[in-house]
Amino acid sequence: MLAIIIDDSRAMRLILRRIIAKIGFDAVEAGDGQAALDTIAELTEPPQLALVDWNMPVMNGLEFVTRARKDPRLRDMTLVMVTTESEQSQIVRALAAGAHEYVIKPFTEDSMIDKLALLGLTPTGANP
Amino acid sequence: MSVQTVPNVADLAEMVEQVWTSYLDPEGVEPLIPVEKGANSSEVHSSVSITGSWQGVVVYGSSQEAAKQAAAAFLAMEPDEVSAEDLADVLGELANIVGGNVKAMLPAGCFLSLPQVVLAPESASRYPSAVQVAGLYGTWKGEPISVTMWQSRTDVKEGGVA
């Protein structure tokens, strides 16, 4: 299983990579939404999971989610916003744009794994 | 005249505790220990600006050693392996996380900037058009840490300091 981690912080990408490795994901990384789209375009198969920060330079996470949702090739990719944007209105915007779940920073390893499990992303299987 | 409420020291402490629990001290053995302001000084700092219905800056500051220890914890490496780029990355993310959570406690209609990192003391970056409205000071592994909130003087004049 492959995921893409989109965050302008290398430290945060590393933390997320460590966590999702525990449920069987390999990961590619990108520092902003546009870089993520470029990375995905080069893959033979799109990732099954995208963990997306909101506030990033070049292209923010909300725009990435909006564009990803319009791309038929990425129809089956699970989109999870991982961000400090914790206002209800922002969560609603992200979900309306097509995000499947929303994780607020700071998060613990357990809370992230629990959230992904709710989406069917567990060590024993991918998104049903 | 409207009166705005802003996060206080207790709110900052709760946010910082969550950061420590999540990334810097998941085992709960090296928490941030509160200290008086006078005993604290920063050697490096990062900040995020908040604009919109509340205007100001949230600043995370620490000693160089504390920043190095924090970067090492985030990046799962030894402190001696931490580069200046690593320091800047982790300091920026700390300001982003704390600032984002501060924003969530402010009136709706606020926007968060990308973080700015300065590998120099907080006094090197002045906020002449802002006043400090909250400050959390502590030590972690014996090293100083601070989180401060600065509100635009324009905001203070219009809404008062909570």
mmCIF file of N, CA and C in Angstrom, chain B residues 1 13-14 17 34 38 44 51 54 64 68 76 78 80 88 97 100 103 106 108-109 112 117 134 137-138 140 150:
data_model
loop_
_atom_site.group_PDB
_atom_site.id
_atom_site.type_symbol
_atom_site.label_atom_id
_atom_site.label_comp_id
_atom_site.label_asym_id
_atom_site.label_seq_id
_atom_site.Cartn_x
_atom_site.Cartn_y
_atom_site.Cartn_z
ATOM 1 N N MET B 1 -18.148 49.310 21.278
ATOM 2 C CA MET B 1 -16.850 48.689 21.510
ATOM 3 C C MET B 1 -17.046 47.213 21.831
ATOM 4 N N ALA B 13 -0.778 26.727 28.235
ATOM 5 C CA ALA B 13 -0.174 25.577 28.907
ATOM 6 C C ALA B 13 -0.809 24.275 28.438
ATOM 7 N N GLU B 14 -2.127 24.289 28.257
ATOM 8 C CA GLU B 14 -2.824 23.085 27.809
ATOM 9 C C GLU B 14 -2.392 22.707 26.392
ATOM 10 N N GLU B 17 1.155 21.372 26.473
ATOM 11 C CA GLU B 17 1.183 20.019 27.035
ATOM 12 C C GLU B 17 0.801 18.990 25.969
ATOM 13 N N PRO B 34 6.904 24.753 34.436
ATOM 14 C CA PRO B 34 6.677 26.204 34.432
ATOM 15 C C PRO B 34 7.688 26.935 35.310
ATOM 16 N N GLY B 38 11.127 35.906 34.442
ATOM 17 C CA GLY B 38 12.445 36.502 34.556
ATOM 18 C C GLY B 38 13.590 35.513 34.402
ATOM 19 N N VAL B 44 16.706 31.159 20.110
ATOM 20 C CA VAL B 44 16.120 31.008 18.771
ATOM 21 C C VAL B 44 14.601 31.095 18.930
ATOM 22 N N THR B 51 -4.098 37.101 11.388
ATOM 23 C CA THR B 51 -4.763 38.301 10.877
ATOM 24 C C THR B 51 -6.260 38.041 10.784
ATOM 25 N N TRP B 54 -8.872 38.998 14.736
ATOM 26 C CA TRP B 54 -7.874 39.264 15.794
ATOM 27 C C TRP B 54 -6.532 39.351 15.094
ATOM 28 N N GLN B 64 19.116 27.392 22.191
ATOM 29 C CA GLN B 64 19.601 26.608 21.054
ATOM 30 C C GLN B 64 19.576 25.114 21.389
ATOM 31 N N LYS B 68 17.523 22.099 19.619
ATOM 32 C CA LYS B 68 18.223 20.930 19.078
ATOM 33 C C LYS B 68 17.601 19.637 19.616
ATOM 34 N N ALA B 76 13.720 11.879 15.177
ATOM 35 C CA ALA B 76 14.238 10.575 15.617
ATOM 36 C C ALA B 76 15.726 10.441 15.297
ATOM 37 N N GLU B 78 19.929 11.761 16.769
ATOM 38 C CA GLU B 78 20.686 12.244 17.910
ATOM 39 C C GLU B 78 20.828 13.769 17.818
ATOM 40 N N ASP B 80 23.249 15.678 18.209
ATOM 41 C CA ASP B 80 24.454 16.100 17.489
ATOM 42 C C ASP B 80 24.296 16.028 15.977
ATOM 43 N N ALA B 88 15.306 24.778 11.971
ATOM 44 C CA ALA B 88 14.332 25.709 11.416
ATOM 45 C C ALA B 88 13.017 25.006 11.107
ATOM 46 N N ILE B 97 1.879 24.725 14.991
ATOM 47 C CA ILE B 97 0.923 23.947 15.782
ATOM 48 C C ILE B 97 0.343 24.788 16.909
ATOM 49 N N GLY B 100 -1.797 27.599 15.415
ATOM 50 C CA GLY B 100 -3.062 27.093 14.879
ATOM 51 C C GLY B 100 -4.073 26.825 15.969
ATOM 52 N N LYS B 103 -5.338 30.129 17.296
ATOM 53 C CA LYS B 103 -6.323 30.685 16.361
ATOM 54 C C LYS B 103 -7.706 30.075 16.575
ATOM 55 N N LEU B 106 -9.732 31.910 19.078
ATOM 56 C CA LEU B 106 -10.017 33.314 18.812
ATOM 57 C C LEU B 106 -11.358 33.431 18.081
ATOM 58 N N ALA B 108 -14.106 33.864 15.227
ATOM 59 C CA ALA B 108 -14.080 33.350 13.854
ATOM 60 C C ALA B 108 -13.588 34.431 12.902
ATOM 61 N N GLY B 109 -13.008 33.983 11.799
ATOM 62 C CA GLY B 109 -12.563 34.946 10.798
ATOM 63 C C GLY B 109 -11.105 35.328 10.934
ATOM 64 N N LEU B 112 -4.128 32.263 9.532
ATOM 65 C CA LEU B 112 -2.800 31.957 10.066
ATOM 66 C C LEU B 112 -1.765 32.054 8.950
ATOM 67 N N VAL B 117 10.958 31.630 10.988
ATOM 68 C CA VAL B 117 11.939 31.149 11.960
ATOM 69 C C VAL B 117 13.143 32.073 11.948
ATOM 70 N N ALA B 134 -0.186 37.389 26.587
ATOM 71 C CA ALA B 134 -0.072 36.137 27.349
ATOM 72 C C ALA B 134 1.323 35.571 27.138
ATOM 73 N N TYR B 137 6.125 30.356 30.250
ATOM 74 C CA TYR B 137 7.575 30.171 30.348
ATOM 75 C C TYR B 137 7.859 28.887 31.113
ATOM 76 N N GLY B 138 8.847 28.167 30.662
ATOM 77 C CA GLY B 138 9.161 26.929 31.351
ATOM 78 C C GLY B 138 10.545 26.433 30.996
ATOM 79 N N TRP B 140 12.597 22.748 29.894
ATOM 80 C CA TRP B 140 12.480 21.364 29.422
ATOM 81 C C TRP B 140 13.901 20.822 29.327
ATOM 82 N N TRP B 150 1.281 38.103 21.174
ATOM 83 C CA TRP B 150 1.376 39.548 21.031
ATOM 84 C C TRP B 150 0.195 40.022 20.193
#
